[in-house]
Tab-separated table of C-alpha atoms in Angstrom:
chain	number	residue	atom	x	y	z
K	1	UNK	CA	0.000	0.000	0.000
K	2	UNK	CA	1.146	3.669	-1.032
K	3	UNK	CA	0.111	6.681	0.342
K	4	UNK	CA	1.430	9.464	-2.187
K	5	UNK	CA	0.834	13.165	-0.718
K	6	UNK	CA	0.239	16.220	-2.519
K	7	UNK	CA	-0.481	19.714	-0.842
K	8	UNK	CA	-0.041	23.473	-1.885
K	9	UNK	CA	-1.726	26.378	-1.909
K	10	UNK	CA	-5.108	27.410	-4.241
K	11	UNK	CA	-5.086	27.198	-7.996
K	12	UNK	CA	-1.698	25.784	-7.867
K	13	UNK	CA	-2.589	22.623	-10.182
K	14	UNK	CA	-2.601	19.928	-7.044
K	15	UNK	CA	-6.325	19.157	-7.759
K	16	UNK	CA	-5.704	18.205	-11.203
K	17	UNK	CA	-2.179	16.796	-11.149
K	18	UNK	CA	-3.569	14.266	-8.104
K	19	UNK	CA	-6.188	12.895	-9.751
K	20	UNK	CA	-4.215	12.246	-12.920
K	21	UNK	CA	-1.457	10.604	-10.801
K	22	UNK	CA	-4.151	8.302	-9.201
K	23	UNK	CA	-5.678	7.712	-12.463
K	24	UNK	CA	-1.691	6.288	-13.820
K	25	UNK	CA	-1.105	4.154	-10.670
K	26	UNK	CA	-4.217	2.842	-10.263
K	27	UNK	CA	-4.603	4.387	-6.952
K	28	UNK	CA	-7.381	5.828	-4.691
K	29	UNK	CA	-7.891	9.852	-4.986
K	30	UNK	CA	-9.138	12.086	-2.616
K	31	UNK	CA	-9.214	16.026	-2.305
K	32	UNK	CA	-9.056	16.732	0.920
K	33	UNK	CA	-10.231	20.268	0.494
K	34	UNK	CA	-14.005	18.355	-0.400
K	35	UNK	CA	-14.615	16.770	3.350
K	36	UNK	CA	-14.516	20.854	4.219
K	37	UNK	CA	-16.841	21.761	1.425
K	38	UNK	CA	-19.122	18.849	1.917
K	39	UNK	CA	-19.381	19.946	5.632
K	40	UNK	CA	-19.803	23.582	5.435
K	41	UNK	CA	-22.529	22.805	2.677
K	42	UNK	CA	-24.642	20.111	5.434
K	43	UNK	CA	-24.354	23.470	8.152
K	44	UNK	CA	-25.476	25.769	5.188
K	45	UNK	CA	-28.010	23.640	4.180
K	46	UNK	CA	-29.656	22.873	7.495
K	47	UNK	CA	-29.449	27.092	8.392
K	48	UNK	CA	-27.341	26.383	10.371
K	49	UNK	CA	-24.611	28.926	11.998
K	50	UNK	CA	-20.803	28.589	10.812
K	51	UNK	CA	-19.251	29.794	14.016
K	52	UNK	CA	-20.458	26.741	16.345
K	53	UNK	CA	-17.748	24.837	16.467
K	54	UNK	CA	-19.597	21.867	17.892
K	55	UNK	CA	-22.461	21.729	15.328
K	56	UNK	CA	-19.474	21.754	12.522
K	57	UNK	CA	-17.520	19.225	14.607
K	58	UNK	CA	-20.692	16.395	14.422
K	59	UNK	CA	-21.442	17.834	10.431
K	60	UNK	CA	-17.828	17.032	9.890
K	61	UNK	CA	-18.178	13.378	12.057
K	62	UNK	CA	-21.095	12.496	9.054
K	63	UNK	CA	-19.148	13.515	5.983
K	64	UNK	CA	-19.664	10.796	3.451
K	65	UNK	CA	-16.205	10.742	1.621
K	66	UNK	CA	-17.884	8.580	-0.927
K	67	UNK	CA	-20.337	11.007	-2.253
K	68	UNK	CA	-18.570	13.909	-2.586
K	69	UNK	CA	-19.448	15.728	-5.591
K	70	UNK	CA	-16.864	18.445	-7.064
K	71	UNK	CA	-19.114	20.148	-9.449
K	72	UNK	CA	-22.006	20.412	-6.499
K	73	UNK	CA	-19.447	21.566	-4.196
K	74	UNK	CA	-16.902	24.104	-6.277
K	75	UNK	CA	-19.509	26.615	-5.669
K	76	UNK	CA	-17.646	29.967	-4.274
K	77	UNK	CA	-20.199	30.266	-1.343
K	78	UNK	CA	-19.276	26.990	-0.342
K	79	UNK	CA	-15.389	27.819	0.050
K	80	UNK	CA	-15.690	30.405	1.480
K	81	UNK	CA	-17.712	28.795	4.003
K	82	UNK	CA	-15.271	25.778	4.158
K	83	UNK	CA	-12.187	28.191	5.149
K	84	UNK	CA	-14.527	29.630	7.755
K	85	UNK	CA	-14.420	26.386	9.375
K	86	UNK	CA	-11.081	24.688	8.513
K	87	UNK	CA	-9.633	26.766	11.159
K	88	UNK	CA	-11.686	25.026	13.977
K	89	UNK	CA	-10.045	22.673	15.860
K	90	UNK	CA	-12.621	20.066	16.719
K	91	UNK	CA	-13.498	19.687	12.884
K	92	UNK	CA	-9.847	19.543	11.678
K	93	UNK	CA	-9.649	16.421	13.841
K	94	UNK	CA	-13.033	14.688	12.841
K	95	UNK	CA	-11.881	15.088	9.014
K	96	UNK	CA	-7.717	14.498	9.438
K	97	UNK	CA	-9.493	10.896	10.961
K	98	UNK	CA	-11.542	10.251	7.836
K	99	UNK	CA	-8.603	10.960	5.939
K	100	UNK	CA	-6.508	9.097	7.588
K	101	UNK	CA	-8.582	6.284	7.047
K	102	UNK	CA	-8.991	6.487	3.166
K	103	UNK	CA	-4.992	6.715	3.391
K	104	UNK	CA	-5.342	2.967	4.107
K	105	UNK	CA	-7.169	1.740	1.142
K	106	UNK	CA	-5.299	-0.779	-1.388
K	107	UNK	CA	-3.356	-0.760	-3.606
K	108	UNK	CA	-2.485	3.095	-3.006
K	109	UNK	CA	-4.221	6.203	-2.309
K	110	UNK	CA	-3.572	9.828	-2.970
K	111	UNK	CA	-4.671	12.795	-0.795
K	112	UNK	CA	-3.961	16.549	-1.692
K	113	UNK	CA	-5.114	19.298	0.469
K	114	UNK	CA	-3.094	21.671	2.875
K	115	UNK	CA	-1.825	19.441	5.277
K	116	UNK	CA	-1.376	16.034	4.021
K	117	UNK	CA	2.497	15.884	4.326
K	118	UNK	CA	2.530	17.464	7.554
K	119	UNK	CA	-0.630	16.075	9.684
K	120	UNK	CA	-2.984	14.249	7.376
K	121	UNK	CA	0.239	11.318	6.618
K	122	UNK	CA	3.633	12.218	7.882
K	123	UNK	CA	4.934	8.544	6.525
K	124	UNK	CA	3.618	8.962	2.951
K	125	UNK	CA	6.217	7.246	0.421
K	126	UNK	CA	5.982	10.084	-1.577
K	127	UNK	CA	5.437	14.157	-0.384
K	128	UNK	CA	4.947	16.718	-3.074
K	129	UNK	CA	4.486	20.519	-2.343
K	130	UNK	CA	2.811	21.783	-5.759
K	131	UNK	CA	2.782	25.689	-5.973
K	132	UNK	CA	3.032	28.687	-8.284
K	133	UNK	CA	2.864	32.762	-7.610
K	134	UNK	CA	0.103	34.261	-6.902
K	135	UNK	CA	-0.462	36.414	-10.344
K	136	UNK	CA	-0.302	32.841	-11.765
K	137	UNK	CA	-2.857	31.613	-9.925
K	138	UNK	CA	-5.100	34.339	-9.896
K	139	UNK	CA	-4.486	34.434	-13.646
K	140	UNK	CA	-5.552	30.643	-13.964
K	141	UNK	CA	-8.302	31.182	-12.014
K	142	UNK	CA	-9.953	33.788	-13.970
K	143	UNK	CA	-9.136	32.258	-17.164
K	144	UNK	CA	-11.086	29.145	-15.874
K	145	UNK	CA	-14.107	30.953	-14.915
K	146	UNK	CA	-14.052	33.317	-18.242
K	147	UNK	CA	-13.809	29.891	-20.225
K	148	UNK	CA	-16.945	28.934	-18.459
K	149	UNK	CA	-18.734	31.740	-19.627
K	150	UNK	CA	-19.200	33.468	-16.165
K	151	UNK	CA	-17.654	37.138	-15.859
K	152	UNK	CA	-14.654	37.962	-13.942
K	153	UNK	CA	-12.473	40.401	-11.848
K	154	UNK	CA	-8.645	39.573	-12.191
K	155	UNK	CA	-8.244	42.146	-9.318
K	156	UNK	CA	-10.509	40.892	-6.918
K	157	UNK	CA	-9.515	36.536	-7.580
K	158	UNK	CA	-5.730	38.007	-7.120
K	159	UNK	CA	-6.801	39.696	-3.692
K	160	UNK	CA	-8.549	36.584	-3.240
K	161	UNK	CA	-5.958	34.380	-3.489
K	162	UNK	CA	-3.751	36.111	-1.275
K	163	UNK	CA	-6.475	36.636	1.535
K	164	UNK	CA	-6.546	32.960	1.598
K	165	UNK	CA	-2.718	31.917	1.318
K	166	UNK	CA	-2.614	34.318	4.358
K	167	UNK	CA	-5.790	32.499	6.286
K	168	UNK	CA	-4.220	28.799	5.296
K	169	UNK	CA	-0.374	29.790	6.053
K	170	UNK	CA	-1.281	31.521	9.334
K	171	UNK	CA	-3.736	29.764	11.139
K	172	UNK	CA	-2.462	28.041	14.204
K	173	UNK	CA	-3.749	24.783	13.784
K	174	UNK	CA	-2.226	22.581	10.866
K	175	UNK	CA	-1.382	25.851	8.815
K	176	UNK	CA	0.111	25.319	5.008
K	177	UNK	CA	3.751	24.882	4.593
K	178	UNK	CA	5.989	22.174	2.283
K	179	UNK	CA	6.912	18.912	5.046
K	180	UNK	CA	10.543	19.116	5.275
K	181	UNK	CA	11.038	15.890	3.129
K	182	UNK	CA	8.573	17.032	0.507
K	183	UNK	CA	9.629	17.575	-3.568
K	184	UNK	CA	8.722	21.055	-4.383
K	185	UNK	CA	7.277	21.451	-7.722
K	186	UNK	CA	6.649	24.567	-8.890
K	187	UNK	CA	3.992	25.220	-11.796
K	188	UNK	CA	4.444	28.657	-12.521
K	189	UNK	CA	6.002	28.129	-15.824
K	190	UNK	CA	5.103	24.380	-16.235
K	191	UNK	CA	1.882	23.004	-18.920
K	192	UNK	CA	0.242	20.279	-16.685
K	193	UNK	CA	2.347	17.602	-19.272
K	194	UNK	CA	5.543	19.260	-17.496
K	195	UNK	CA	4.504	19.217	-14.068
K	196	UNK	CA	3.261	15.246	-14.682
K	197	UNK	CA	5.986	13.986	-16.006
K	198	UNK	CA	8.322	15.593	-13.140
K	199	UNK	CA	6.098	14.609	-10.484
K	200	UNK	CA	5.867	10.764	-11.858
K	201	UNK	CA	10.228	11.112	-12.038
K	202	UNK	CA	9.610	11.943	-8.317
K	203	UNK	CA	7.048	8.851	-7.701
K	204	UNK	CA	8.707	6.495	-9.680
K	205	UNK	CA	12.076	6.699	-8.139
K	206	UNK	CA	10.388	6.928	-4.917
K	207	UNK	CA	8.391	3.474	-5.607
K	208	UNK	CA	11.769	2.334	-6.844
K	209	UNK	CA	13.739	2.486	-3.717
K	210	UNK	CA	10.641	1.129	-1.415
């Protein structure tokens, strides 16, 4: 069994890069990033308030990482409502545990979030920090939601971005930051063929040694 982990910062390519890399090795895929969505969405769905940490704590106990639905839950209400609560301990703890637990599935599994290298699964064979500037990601961002026909401010998804590089890299609990055995891959300048083939190079020699 392989646990490979991927984390980095929004818009920095992790989300797709992961789930081709699962798709290659035949492994297990899971963005991490969903269990938050999927439980601020149950509290905002139920009226519920997003500052009781103990109502979030038993939405987050019931996440069903098996129905998680990325088009349902890439709405920008719901993130925003997701990083509201990611910072609460109690939740944090009743999601790192579901995590943990799809870590375990066979043959393999891959995880990308914030703190999968760090927290999540500190013994993962393989630990990849996938990042890019901020005008890069604020660029890709707007490109993807022009190319969906929806308008967009470049000015506001670049303040965006930063806001929440600042609220991921500075809360207290779990906050962002590259393991210190992780491969940092950085997409600023890379097509998603580049950044593939270097982060299967990484895996593969990785697999390799184990």
């Amino acid at each position: 069994m392989v646990i490979i982990a991927i984390d980095g910062p929004a818009a920095a390519g992790k989300g797709t890069l992961s789930r081709r890399i699962a798709e290659t090795y035949g492994f297990h895929h899971l963005d991490t990033g969903l269990t938050y969505r999927a439980t601020a969405k149950a509290l905002l769905d139920a009226g519920l308030p997003l500052d009781d940490e103990a109502v979030a704590q038993k939405m987050a106990r019931d996440v069903d990482l098996a129905g998680l639905d990325r088009s349902v839950l890439a709405v920008h209400s719901i993130g925003e409502a997701a990083s509201r609560i990611a910072v609460m301990p109690s939740v944090r703890k009743a999601l790192v545990e579901a995590q943990r637990a799809f870590s375990q599935r066979s043959p393999g599994a891959v995880l990308d979030g914030r703190d999968i290298g760090t927290v999540v699964c500190p013994d993962a064979a393989v630990k990849l920090y996938v990042t890019a500037s901020p005008e890069v990601r604020a660029r890709r961002r707007f490109d993807e939601i022009v190319a969906s026909g929806k308008a967009a401010d470049y000015a506001a998804i670049f303040d965006e971005v930063k806001t929440r590089d600042e609220r991921d890299m500075g809360r207290s609990d779990s906050p962002l930051k590259p393991a210190p055995d992780a491969h940092l891959l950085d997409t600023s300048e890379m097509s998603i063929e580049a950044a593939f083939s270097a982060a299967k190079s990484i895996i593969d020699a990785a697999l390799e040694n184990n």
